[in-house]
PDB file of C-alpha atoms and ligand atoms in Angstrom:
ATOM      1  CA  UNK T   1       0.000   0.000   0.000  1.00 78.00           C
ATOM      2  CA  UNK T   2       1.111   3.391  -0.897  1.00 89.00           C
ATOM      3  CA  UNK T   3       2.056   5.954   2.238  1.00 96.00           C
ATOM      4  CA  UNK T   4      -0.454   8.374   1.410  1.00 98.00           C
ATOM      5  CA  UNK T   5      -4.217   7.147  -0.043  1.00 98.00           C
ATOM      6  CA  UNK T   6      -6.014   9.122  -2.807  1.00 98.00           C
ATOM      7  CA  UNK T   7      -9.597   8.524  -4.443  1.00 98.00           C
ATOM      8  CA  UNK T   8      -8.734   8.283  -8.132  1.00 97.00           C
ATOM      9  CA  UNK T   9     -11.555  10.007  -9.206  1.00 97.00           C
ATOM     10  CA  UNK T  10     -10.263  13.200  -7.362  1.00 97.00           C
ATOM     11  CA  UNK T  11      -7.386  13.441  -9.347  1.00 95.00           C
ATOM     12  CA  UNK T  12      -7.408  16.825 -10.913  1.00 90.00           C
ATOM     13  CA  UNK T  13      -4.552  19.431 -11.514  1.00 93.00           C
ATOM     14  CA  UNK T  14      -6.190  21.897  -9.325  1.00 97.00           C
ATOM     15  CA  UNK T  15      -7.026  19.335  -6.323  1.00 98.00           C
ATOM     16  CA  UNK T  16      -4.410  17.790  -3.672  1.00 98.00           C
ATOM     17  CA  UNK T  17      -5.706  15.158  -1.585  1.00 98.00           C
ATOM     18  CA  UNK T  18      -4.489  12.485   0.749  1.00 98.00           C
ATOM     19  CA  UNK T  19      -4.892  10.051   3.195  1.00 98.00           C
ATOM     20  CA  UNK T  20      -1.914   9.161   5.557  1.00 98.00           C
ATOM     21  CA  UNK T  21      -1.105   5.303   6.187  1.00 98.00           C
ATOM     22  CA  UNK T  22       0.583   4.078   9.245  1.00 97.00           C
ATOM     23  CA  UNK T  23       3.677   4.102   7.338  1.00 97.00           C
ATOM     24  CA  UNK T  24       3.923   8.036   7.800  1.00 97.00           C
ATOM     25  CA  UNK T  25       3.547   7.310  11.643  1.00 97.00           C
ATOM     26  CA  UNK T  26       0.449   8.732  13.721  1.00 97.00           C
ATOM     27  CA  UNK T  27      -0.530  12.361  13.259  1.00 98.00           C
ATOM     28  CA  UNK T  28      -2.995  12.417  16.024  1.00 96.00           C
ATOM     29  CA  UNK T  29      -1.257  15.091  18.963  1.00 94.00           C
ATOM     30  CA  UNK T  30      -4.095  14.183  21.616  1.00 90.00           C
ATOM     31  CA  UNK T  31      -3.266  11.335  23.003  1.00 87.00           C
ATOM     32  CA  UNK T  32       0.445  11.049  21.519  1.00 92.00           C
ATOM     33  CA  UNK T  33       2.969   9.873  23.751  1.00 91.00           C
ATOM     34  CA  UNK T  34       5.380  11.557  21.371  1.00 95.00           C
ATOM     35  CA  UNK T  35       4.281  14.554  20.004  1.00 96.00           C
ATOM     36  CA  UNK T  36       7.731  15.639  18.057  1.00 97.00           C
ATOM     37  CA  UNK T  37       7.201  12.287  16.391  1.00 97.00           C
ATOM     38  CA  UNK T  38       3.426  12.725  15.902  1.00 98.00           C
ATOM     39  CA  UNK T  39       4.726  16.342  14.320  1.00 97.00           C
ATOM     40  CA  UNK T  40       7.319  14.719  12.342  1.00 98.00           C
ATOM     41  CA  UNK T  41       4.713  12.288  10.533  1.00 98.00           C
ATOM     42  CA  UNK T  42       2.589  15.668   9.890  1.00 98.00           C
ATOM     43  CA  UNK T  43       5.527  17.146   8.069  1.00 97.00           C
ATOM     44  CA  UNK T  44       5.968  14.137   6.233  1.00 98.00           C
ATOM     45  CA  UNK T  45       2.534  13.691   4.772  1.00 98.00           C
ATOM     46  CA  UNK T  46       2.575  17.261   3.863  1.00 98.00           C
ATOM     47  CA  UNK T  47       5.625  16.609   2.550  1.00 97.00           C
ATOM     48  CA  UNK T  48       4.448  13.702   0.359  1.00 97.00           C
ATOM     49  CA  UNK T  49       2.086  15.737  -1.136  1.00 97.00           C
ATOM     50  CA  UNK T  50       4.549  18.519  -1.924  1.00 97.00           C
ATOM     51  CA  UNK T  51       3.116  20.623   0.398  1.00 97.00           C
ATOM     52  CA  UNK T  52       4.791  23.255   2.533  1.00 97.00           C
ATOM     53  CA  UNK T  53       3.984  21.437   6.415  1.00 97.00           C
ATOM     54  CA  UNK T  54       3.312  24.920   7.899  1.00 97.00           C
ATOM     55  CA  UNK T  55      -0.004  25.668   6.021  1.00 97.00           C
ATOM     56  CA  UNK T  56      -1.362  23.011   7.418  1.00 98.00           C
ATOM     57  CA  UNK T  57      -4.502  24.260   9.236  1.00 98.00           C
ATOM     58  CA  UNK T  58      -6.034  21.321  11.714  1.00 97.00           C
ATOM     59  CA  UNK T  59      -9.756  21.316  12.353  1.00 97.00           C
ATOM     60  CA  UNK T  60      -9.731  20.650  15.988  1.00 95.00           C
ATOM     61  CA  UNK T  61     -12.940  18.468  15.009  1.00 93.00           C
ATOM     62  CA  UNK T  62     -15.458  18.294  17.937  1.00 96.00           C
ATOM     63  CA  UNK T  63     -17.849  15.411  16.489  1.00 96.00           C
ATOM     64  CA  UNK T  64     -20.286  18.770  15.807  1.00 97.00           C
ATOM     65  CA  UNK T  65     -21.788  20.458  12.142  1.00 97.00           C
ATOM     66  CA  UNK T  66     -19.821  23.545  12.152  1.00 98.00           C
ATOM     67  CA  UNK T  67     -17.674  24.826   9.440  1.00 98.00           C
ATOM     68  CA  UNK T  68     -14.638  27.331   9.157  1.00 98.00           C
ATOM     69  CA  UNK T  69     -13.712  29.161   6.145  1.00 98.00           C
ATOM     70  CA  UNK T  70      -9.697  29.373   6.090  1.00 98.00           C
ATOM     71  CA  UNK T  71      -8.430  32.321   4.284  1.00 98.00           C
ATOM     72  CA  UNK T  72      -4.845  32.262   5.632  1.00 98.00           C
ATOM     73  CA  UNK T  73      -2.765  29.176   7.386  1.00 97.00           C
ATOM     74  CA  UNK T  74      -3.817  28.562  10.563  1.00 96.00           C
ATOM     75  CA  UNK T  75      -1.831  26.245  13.197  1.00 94.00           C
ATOM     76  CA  UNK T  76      -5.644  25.003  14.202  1.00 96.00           C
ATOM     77  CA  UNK T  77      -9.430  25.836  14.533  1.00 97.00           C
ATOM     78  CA  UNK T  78     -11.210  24.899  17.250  1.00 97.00           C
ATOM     79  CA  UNK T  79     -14.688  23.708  17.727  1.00 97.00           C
ATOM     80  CA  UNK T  80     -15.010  23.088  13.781  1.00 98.00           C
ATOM     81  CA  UNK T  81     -15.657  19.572  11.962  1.00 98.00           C
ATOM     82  CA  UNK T  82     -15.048  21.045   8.558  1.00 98.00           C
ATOM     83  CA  UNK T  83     -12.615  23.731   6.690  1.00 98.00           C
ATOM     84  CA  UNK T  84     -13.477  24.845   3.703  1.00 98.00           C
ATOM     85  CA  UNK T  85     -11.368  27.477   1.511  1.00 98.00           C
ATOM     86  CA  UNK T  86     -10.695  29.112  -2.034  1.00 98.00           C
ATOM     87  CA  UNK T  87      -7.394  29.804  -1.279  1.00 98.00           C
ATOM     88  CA  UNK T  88      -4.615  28.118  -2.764  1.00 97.00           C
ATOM     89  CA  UNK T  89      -1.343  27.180  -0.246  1.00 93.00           C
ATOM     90  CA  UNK T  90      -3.345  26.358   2.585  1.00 97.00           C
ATOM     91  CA  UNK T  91      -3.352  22.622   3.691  1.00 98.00           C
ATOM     92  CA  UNK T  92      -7.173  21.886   5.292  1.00 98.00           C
ATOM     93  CA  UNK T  93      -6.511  18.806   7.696  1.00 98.00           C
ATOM     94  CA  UNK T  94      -8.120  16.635  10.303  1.00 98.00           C
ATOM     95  CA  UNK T  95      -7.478  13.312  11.988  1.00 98.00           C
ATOM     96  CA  UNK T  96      -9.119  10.111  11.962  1.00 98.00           C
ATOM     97  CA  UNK T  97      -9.529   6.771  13.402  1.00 97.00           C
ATOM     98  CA  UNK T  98     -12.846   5.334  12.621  1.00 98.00           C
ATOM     99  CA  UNK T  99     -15.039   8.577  11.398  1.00 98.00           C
ATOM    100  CA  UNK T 100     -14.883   9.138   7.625  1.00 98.00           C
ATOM    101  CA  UNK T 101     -12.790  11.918   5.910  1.00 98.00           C
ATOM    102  CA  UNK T 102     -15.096  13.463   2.920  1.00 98.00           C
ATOM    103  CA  UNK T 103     -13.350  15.666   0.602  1.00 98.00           C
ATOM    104  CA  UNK T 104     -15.563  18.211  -1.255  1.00 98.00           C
ATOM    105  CA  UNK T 105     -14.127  19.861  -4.801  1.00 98.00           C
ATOM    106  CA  UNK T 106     -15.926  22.514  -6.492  1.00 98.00           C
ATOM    107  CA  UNK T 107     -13.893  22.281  -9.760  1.00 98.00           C
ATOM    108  CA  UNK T 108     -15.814  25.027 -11.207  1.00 98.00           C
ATOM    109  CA  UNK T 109     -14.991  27.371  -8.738  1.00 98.00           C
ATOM    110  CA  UNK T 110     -11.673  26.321  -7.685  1.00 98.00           C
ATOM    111  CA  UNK T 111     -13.183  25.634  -4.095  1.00 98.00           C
ATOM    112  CA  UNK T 112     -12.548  22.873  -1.493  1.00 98.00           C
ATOM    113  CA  UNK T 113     -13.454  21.430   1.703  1.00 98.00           C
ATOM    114  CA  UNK T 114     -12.260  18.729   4.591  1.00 98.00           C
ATOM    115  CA  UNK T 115     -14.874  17.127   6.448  1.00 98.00           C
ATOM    116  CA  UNK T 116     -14.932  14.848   9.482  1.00 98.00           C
ATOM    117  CA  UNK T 117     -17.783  12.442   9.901  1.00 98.00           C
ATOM    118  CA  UNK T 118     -18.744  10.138  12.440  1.00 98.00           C
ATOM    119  CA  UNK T 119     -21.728   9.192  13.829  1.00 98.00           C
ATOM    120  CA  UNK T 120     -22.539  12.605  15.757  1.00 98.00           C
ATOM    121  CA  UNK T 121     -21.480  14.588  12.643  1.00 98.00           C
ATOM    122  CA  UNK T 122     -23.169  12.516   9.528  1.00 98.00           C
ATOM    123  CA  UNK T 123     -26.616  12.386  12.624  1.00 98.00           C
ATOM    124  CA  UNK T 124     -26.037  16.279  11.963  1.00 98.00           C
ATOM    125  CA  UNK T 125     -25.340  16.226   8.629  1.00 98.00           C
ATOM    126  CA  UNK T 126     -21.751  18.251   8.706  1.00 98.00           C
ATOM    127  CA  UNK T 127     -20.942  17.074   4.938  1.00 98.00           C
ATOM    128  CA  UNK T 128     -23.972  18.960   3.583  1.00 98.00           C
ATOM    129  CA  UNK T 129     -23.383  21.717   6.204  1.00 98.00           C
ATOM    130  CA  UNK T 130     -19.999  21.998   4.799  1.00 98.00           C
ATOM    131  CA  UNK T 131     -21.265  21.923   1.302  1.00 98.00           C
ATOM    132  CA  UNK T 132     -23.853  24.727   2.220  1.00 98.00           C
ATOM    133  CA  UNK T 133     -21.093  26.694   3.591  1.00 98.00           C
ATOM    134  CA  UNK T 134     -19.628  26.960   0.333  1.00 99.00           C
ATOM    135  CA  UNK T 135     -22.701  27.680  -1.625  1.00 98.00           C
ATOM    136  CA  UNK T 136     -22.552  30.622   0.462  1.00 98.00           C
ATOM    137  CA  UNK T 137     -19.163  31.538   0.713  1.00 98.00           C
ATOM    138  CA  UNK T 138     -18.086  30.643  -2.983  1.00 98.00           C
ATOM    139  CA  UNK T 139     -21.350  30.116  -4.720  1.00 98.00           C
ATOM    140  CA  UNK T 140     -20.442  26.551  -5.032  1.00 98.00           C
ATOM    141  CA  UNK T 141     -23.428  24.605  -7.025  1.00 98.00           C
ATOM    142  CA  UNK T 142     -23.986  20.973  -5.465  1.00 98.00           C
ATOM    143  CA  UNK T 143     -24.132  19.733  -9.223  1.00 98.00           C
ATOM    144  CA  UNK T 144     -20.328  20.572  -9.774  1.00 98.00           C
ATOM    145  CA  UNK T 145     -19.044  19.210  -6.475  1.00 98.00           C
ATOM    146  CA  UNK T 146     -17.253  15.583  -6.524  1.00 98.00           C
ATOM    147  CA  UNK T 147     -17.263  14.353  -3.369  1.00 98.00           C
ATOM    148  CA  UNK T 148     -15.020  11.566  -1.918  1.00 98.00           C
ATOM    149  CA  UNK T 149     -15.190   9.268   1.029  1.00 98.00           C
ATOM    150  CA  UNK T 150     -11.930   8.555   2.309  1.00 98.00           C
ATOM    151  CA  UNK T 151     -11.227   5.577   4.469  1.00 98.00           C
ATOM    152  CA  UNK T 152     -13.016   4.611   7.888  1.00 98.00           C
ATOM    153  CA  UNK T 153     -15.253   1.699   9.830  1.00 98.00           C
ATOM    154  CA  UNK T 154     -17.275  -0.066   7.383  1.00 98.00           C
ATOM    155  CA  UNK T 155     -21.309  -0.651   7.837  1.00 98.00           C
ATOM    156  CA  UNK T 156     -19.964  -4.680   8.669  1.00 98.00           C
ATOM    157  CA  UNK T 157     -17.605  -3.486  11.472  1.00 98.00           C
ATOM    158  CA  UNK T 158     -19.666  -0.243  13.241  1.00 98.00           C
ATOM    159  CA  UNK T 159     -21.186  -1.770  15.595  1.00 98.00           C
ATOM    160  CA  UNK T 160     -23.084   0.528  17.763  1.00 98.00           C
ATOM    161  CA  UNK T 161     -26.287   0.388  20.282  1.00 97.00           C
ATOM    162  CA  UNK T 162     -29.985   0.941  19.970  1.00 97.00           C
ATOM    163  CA  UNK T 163     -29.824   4.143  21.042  1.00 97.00           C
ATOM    164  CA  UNK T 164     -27.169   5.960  17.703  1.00 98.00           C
ATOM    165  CA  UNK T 165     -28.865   2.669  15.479  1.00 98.00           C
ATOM    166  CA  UNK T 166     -32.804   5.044  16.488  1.00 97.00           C
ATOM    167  CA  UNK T 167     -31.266   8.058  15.474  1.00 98.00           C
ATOM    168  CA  UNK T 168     -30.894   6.795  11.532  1.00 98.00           C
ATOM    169  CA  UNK T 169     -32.735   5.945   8.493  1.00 98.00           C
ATOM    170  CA  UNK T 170     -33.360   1.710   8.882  1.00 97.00           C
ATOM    171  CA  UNK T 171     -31.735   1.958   5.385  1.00 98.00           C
ATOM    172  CA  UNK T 172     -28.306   2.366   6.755  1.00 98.00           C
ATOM    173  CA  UNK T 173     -28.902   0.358   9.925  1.00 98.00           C
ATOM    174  CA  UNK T 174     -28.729  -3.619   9.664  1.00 97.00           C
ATOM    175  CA  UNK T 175     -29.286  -5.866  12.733  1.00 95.00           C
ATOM    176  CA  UNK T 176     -25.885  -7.383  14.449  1.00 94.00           C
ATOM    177  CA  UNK T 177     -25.937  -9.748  17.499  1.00 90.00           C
ATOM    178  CA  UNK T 178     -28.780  -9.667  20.146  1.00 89.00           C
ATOM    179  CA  UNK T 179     -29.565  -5.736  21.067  1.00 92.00           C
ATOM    180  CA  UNK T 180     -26.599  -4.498  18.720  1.00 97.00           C
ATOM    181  CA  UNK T 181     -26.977  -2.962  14.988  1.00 98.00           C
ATOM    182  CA  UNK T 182     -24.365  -2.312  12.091  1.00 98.00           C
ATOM    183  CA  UNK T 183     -24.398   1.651  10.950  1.00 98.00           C
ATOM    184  CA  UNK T 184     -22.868   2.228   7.566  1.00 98.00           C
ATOM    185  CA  UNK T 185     -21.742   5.629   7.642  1.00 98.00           C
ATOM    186  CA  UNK T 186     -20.442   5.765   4.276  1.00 98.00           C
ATOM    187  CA  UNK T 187     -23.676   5.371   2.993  1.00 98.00           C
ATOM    188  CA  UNK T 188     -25.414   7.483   4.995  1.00 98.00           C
ATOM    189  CA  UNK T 189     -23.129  10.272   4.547  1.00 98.00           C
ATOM    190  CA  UNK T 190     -23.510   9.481   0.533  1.00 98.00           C
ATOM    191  CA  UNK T 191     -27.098   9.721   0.961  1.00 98.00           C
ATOM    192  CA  UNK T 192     -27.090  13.180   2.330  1.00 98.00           C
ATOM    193  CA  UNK T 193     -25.114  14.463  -0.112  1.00 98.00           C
ATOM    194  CA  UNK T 194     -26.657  12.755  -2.893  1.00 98.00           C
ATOM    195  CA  UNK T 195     -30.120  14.336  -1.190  1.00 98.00           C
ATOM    196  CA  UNK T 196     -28.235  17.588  -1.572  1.00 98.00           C
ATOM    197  CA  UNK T 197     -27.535  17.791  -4.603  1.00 98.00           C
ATOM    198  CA  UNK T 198     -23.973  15.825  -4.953  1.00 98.00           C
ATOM    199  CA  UNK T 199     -24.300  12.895  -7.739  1.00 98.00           C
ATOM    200  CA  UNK T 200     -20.290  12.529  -8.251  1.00 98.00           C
ATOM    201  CA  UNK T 201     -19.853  10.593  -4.673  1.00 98.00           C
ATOM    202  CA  UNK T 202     -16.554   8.800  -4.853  1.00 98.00           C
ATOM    203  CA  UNK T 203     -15.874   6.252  -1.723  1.00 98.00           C
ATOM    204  CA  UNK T 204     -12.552   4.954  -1.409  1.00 97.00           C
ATOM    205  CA  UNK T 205     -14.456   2.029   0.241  1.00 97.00           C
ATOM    206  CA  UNK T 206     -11.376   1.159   2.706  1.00 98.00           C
ATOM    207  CA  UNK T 207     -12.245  -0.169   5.929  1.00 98.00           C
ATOM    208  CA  UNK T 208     -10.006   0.857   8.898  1.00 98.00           C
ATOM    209  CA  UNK T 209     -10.896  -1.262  11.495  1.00 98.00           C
ATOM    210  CA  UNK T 210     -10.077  -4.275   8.343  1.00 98.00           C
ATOM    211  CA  UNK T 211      -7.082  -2.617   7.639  1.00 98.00           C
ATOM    212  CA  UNK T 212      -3.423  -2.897   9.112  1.00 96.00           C
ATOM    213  CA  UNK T 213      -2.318   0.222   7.308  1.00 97.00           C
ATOM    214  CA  UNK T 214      -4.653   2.262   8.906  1.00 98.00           C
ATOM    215  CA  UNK T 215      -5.583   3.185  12.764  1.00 98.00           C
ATOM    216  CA  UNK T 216      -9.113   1.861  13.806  1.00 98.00           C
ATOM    217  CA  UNK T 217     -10.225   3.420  17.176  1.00 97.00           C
ATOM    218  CA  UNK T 218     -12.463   0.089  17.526  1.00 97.00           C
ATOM    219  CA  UNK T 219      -9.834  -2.698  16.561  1.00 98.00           C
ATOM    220  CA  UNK T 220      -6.480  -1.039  18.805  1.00 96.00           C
ATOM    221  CA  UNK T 221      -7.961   2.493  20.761  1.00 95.00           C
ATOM    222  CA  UNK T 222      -4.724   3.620  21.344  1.00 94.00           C
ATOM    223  CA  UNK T 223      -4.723   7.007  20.362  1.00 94.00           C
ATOM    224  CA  UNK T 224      -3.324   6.478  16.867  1.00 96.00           C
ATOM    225  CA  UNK T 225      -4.896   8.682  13.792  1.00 98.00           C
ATOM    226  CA  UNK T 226      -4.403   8.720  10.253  1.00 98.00           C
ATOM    227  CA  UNK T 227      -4.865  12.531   8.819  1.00 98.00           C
ATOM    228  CA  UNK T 228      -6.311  13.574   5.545  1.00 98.00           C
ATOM    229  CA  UNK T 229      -5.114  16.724   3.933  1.00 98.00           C
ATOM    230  CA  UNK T 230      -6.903  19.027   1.133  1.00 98.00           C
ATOM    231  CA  UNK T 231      -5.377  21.898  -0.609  1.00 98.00           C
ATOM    232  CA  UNK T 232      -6.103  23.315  -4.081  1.00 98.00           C
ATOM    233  CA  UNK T 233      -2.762  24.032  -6.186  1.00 95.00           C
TER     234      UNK T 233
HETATM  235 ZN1   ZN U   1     -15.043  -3.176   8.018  1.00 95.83          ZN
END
Protein backbone atom coordinates (compact mmCIF):
# COMPACT_ATOMS: atom_id res chain seq x y z
CA UNK A 1 0.00 0.00 0.00
CA UNK A 2 1.11 3.39 -0.90
CA UNK A 3 2.06 5.95 2.24
CA UNK A 4 -0.45 8.37 1.41
CA UNK A 5 -4.22 7.15 -0.04
CA UNK A 6 -6.01 9.12 -2.81
CA UNK A 7 -9.60 8.52 -4.44
CA UNK A 8 -8.73 8.28 -8.13
CA UNK A 9 -11.56 10.01 -9.21
CA UNK A 10 -10.26 13.20 -7.36
CA UNK A 11 -7.39 13.44 -9.35
CA UNK A 12 -7.41 16.82 -10.91
CA UNK A 13 -4.55 19.43 -11.51
CA UNK A 14 -6.19 21.90 -9.32
CA UNK A 15 -7.03 19.33 -6.32
CA UNK A 16 -4.41 17.79 -3.67
CA UNK A 17 -5.71 15.16 -1.58
CA UNK A 18 -4.49 12.48 0.75
CA UNK A 19 -4.89 10.05 3.19
CA UNK A 20 -1.91 9.16 5.56
CA UNK A 21 -1.10 5.30 6.19
CA UNK A 22 0.58 4.08 9.25
CA UNK A 23 3.68 4.10 7.34
CA UNK A 24 3.92 8.04 7.80
CA UNK A 25 3.55 7.31 11.64
CA UNK A 26 0.45 8.73 13.72
CA UNK A 27 -0.53 12.36 13.26
CA UNK A 28 -3.00 12.42 16.02
CA UNK A 29 -1.26 15.09 18.96
CA UNK A 30 -4.10 14.18 21.62
CA UNK A 31 -3.27 11.33 23.00
CA UNK A 32 0.45 11.05 21.52
CA UNK A 33 2.97 9.87 23.75
CA UNK A 34 5.38 11.56 21.37
CA UNK A 35 4.28 14.55 20.00
CA UNK A 36 7.73 15.64 18.06
CA UNK A 37 7.20 12.29 16.39
CA UNK A 38 3.43 12.72 15.90
CA UNK A 39 4.73 16.34 14.32
CA UNK A 40 7.32 14.72 12.34
CA UNK A 41 4.71 12.29 10.53
CA UNK A 42 2.59 15.67 9.89
CA UNK A 43 5.53 17.15 8.07
CA UNK A 44 5.97 14.14 6.23
CA UNK A 45 2.53 13.69 4.77
CA UNK A 46 2.58 17.26 3.86
CA UNK A 47 5.63 16.61 2.55
CA UNK A 48 4.45 13.70 0.36
CA UNK A 49 2.09 15.74 -1.14
CA UNK A 50 4.55 18.52 -1.92
CA UNK A 51 3.12 20.62 0.40
CA UNK A 52 4.79 23.26 2.53
CA UNK A 53 3.98 21.44 6.41
CA UNK A 54 3.31 24.92 7.90
CA UNK A 55 0.00 25.67 6.02
CA UNK A 56 -1.36 23.01 7.42
CA UNK A 57 -4.50 24.26 9.24
CA UNK A 58 -6.03 21.32 11.71
CA UNK A 59 -9.76 21.32 12.35
CA UNK A 60 -9.73 20.65 15.99
CA UNK A 61 -12.94 18.47 15.01
CA UNK A 62 -15.46 18.29 17.94
CA UNK A 63 -17.85 15.41 16.49
CA UNK A 64 -20.29 18.77 15.81
CA UNK A 65 -21.79 20.46 12.14
CA UNK A 66 -19.82 23.55 12.15
CA UNK A 67 -17.67 24.83 9.44
CA UNK A 68 -14.64 27.33 9.16
CA UNK A 69 -13.71 29.16 6.15
CA UNK A 70 -9.70 29.37 6.09
CA UNK A 71 -8.43 32.32 4.28
CA UNK A 72 -4.85 32.26 5.63
CA UNK A 73 -2.76 29.18 7.39
CA UNK A 74 -3.82 28.56 10.56
CA UNK A 75 -1.83 26.24 13.20
CA UNK A 76 -5.64 25.00 14.20
CA UNK A 77 -9.43 25.84 14.53
CA UNK A 78 -11.21 24.90 17.25
CA UNK A 79 -14.69 23.71 17.73
CA UNK A 80 -15.01 23.09 13.78
CA UNK A 81 -15.66 19.57 11.96
CA UNK A 82 -15.05 21.05 8.56
CA UNK A 83 -12.61 23.73 6.69
CA UNK A 84 -13.48 24.84 3.70
CA UNK A 85 -11.37 27.48 1.51
CA UNK A 86 -10.70 29.11 -2.03
CA UNK A 87 -7.39 29.80 -1.28
CA UNK A 88 -4.62 28.12 -2.76
CA UNK A 89 -1.34 27.18 -0.25
CA UNK A 90 -3.35 26.36 2.58
CA UNK A 91 -3.35 22.62 3.69
CA UNK A 92 -7.17 21.89 5.29
CA UNK A 93 -6.51 18.81 7.70
CA UNK A 94 -8.12 16.64 10.30
CA UNK A 95 -7.48 13.31 11.99
CA UNK A 96 -9.12 10.11 11.96
CA UNK A 97 -9.53 6.77 13.40
CA UNK A 98 -12.85 5.33 12.62
CA UNK A 99 -15.04 8.58 11.40
CA UNK A 100 -14.88 9.14 7.63
CA UNK A 101 -12.79 11.92 5.91
CA UNK A 102 -15.10 13.46 2.92
CA UNK A 103 -13.35 15.67 0.60
CA UNK A 104 -15.56 18.21 -1.26
CA UNK A 105 -14.13 19.86 -4.80
CA UNK A 106 -15.93 22.51 -6.49
CA UNK A 107 -13.89 22.28 -9.76
CA UNK A 108 -15.81 25.03 -11.21
CA UNK A 109 -14.99 27.37 -8.74
CA UNK A 110 -11.67 26.32 -7.68
CA UNK A 111 -13.18 25.63 -4.10
CA UNK A 112 -12.55 22.87 -1.49
CA UNK A 113 -13.45 21.43 1.70
CA UNK A 114 -12.26 18.73 4.59
CA UNK A 115 -14.87 17.13 6.45
CA UNK A 116 -14.93 14.85 9.48
CA UNK A 117 -17.78 12.44 9.90
CA UNK A 118 -18.74 10.14 12.44
CA UNK A 119 -21.73 9.19 13.83
CA UNK A 120 -22.54 12.61 15.76
CA UNK A 121 -21.48 14.59 12.64
CA UNK A 122 -23.17 12.52 9.53
CA UNK A 123 -26.62 12.39 12.62
CA UNK A 124 -26.04 16.28 11.96
CA UNK A 125 -25.34 16.23 8.63
CA UNK A 126 -21.75 18.25 8.71
CA UNK A 127 -20.94 17.07 4.94
CA UNK A 128 -23.97 18.96 3.58
CA UNK A 129 -23.38 21.72 6.20
CA UNK A 130 -20.00 22.00 4.80
CA UNK A 131 -21.26 21.92 1.30
CA UNK A 132 -23.85 24.73 2.22
CA UNK A 133 -21.09 26.69 3.59
CA UNK A 134 -19.63 26.96 0.33
CA UNK A 135 -22.70 27.68 -1.63
CA UNK A 136 -22.55 30.62 0.46
CA UNK A 137 -19.16 31.54 0.71
CA UNK A 138 -18.09 30.64 -2.98
CA UNK A 139 -21.35 30.12 -4.72
CA UNK A 140 -20.44 26.55 -5.03
CA UNK A 141 -23.43 24.60 -7.03
CA UNK A 142 -23.99 20.97 -5.46
CA UNK A 143 -24.13 19.73 -9.22
CA UNK A 144 -20.33 20.57 -9.77
CA UNK A 145 -19.04 19.21 -6.48
CA UNK A 146 -17.25 15.58 -6.52
CA UNK A 147 -17.26 14.35 -3.37
CA UNK A 148 -15.02 11.57 -1.92
CA UNK A 149 -15.19 9.27 1.03
CA UNK A 150 -11.93 8.56 2.31
CA UNK A 151 -11.23 5.58 4.47
CA UNK A 152 -13.02 4.61 7.89
CA UNK A 153 -15.25 1.70 9.83
CA UNK A 154 -17.27 -0.07 7.38
CA UNK A 155 -21.31 -0.65 7.84
CA UNK A 156 -19.96 -4.68 8.67
CA UNK A 157 -17.60 -3.49 11.47
CA UNK A 158 -19.67 -0.24 13.24
CA UNK A 159 -21.19 -1.77 15.59
CA UNK A 160 -23.08 0.53 17.76
CA UNK A 161 -26.29 0.39 20.28
CA UNK A 162 -29.98 0.94 19.97
CA UNK A 163 -29.82 4.14 21.04
CA UNK A 164 -27.17 5.96 17.70
CA UNK A 165 -28.86 2.67 15.48
CA UNK A 166 -32.80 5.04 16.49
CA UNK A 167 -31.27 8.06 15.47
CA UNK A 168 -30.89 6.80 11.53
CA UNK A 169 -32.73 5.94 8.49
CA UNK A 170 -33.36 1.71 8.88
CA UNK A 171 -31.73 1.96 5.38
CA UNK A 172 -28.31 2.37 6.76
CA UNK A 173 -28.90 0.36 9.92
CA UNK A 174 -28.73 -3.62 9.66
CA UNK A 175 -29.29 -5.87 12.73
CA UNK A 176 -25.89 -7.38 14.45
CA UNK A 177 -25.94 -9.75 17.50
CA UNK A 178 -28.78 -9.67 20.15
CA UNK A 179 -29.56 -5.74 21.07
CA UNK A 180 -26.60 -4.50 18.72
CA UNK A 181 -26.98 -2.96 14.99
CA UNK A 182 -24.36 -2.31 12.09
CA UNK A 183 -24.40 1.65 10.95
CA UNK A 184 -22.87 2.23 7.57
CA UNK A 185 -21.74 5.63 7.64
CA UNK A 186 -20.44 5.77 4.28
CA UNK A 187 -23.68 5.37 2.99
CA UNK A 188 -25.41 7.48 5.00
CA UNK A 189 -23.13 10.27 4.55
CA UNK A 190 -23.51 9.48 0.53
CA UNK A 191 -27.10 9.72 0.96
CA UNK A 192 -27.09 13.18 2.33
CA UNK A 193 -25.11 14.46 -0.11
CA UNK A 194 -26.66 12.75 -2.89
CA UNK A 195 -30.12 14.34 -1.19
CA UNK A 196 -28.24 17.59 -1.57
CA UNK A 197 -27.54 17.79 -4.60
CA UNK A 198 -23.97 15.82 -4.95
CA UNK A 199 -24.30 12.89 -7.74
CA UNK A 200 -20.29 12.53 -8.25
CA UNK A 201 -19.85 10.59 -4.67
CA UNK A 202 -16.55 8.80 -4.85
CA UNK A 203 -15.87 6.25 -1.72
CA UNK A 204 -12.55 4.95 -1.41
CA UNK A 205 -14.46 2.03 0.24
CA UNK A 206 -11.38 1.16 2.71
CA UNK A 207 -12.25 -0.17 5.93
CA UNK A 208 -10.01 0.86 8.90
CA UNK A 209 -10.90 -1.26 11.49
CA UNK A 210 -10.08 -4.27 8.34
CA UNK A 211 -7.08 -2.62 7.64
CA UNK A 212 -3.42 -2.90 9.11
CA UNK A 213 -2.32 0.22 7.31
CA UNK A 214 -4.65 2.26 8.91
CA UNK A 215 -5.58 3.19 12.76
CA UNK A 216 -9.11 1.86 13.81
CA UNK A 217 -10.22 3.42 17.18
CA UNK A 218 -12.46 0.09 17.53
CA UNK A 219 -9.83 -2.70 16.56
CA UNK A 220 -6.48 -1.04 18.80
CA UNK A 221 -7.96 2.49 20.76
CA UNK A 222 -4.72 3.62 21.34
CA UNK A 223 -4.72 7.01 20.36
CA UNK A 224 -3.32 6.48 16.87
CA UNK A 225 -4.90 8.68 13.79
CA UNK A 226 -4.40 8.72 10.25
CA UNK A 227 -4.87 12.53 8.82
CA UNK A 228 -6.31 13.57 5.54
CA UNK A 229 -5.11 16.72 3.93
CA UNK A 230 -6.90 19.03 1.13
CA UNK A 231 -5.38 21.90 -0.61
CA UNK A 232 -6.10 23.31 -4.08
CA UNK A 233 -2.76 24.03 -6.19
ZN1 LIG B 1 -15.04 -3.18 8.02
Amino acid sequence: MSPVLQIPELKADALIHGFSTMELGSVGLTHAKDPEAVRESRRRFAAALNLDPDTLTVAGAVHGAQVARVDAPAESIQGVDALITDRPGIALFATYADCYPIVLWDPKHRAAGLVHAGWRGTEAHVATAALAAMAKEFGTQPEDVKAGIGPGICGNCYEVGADVAERFDPAFVNQSSGERYLLDLAAANTAQLNAAGVSDVFNLDLCTKESEALPSHRRDPDGRRFGAIVALR
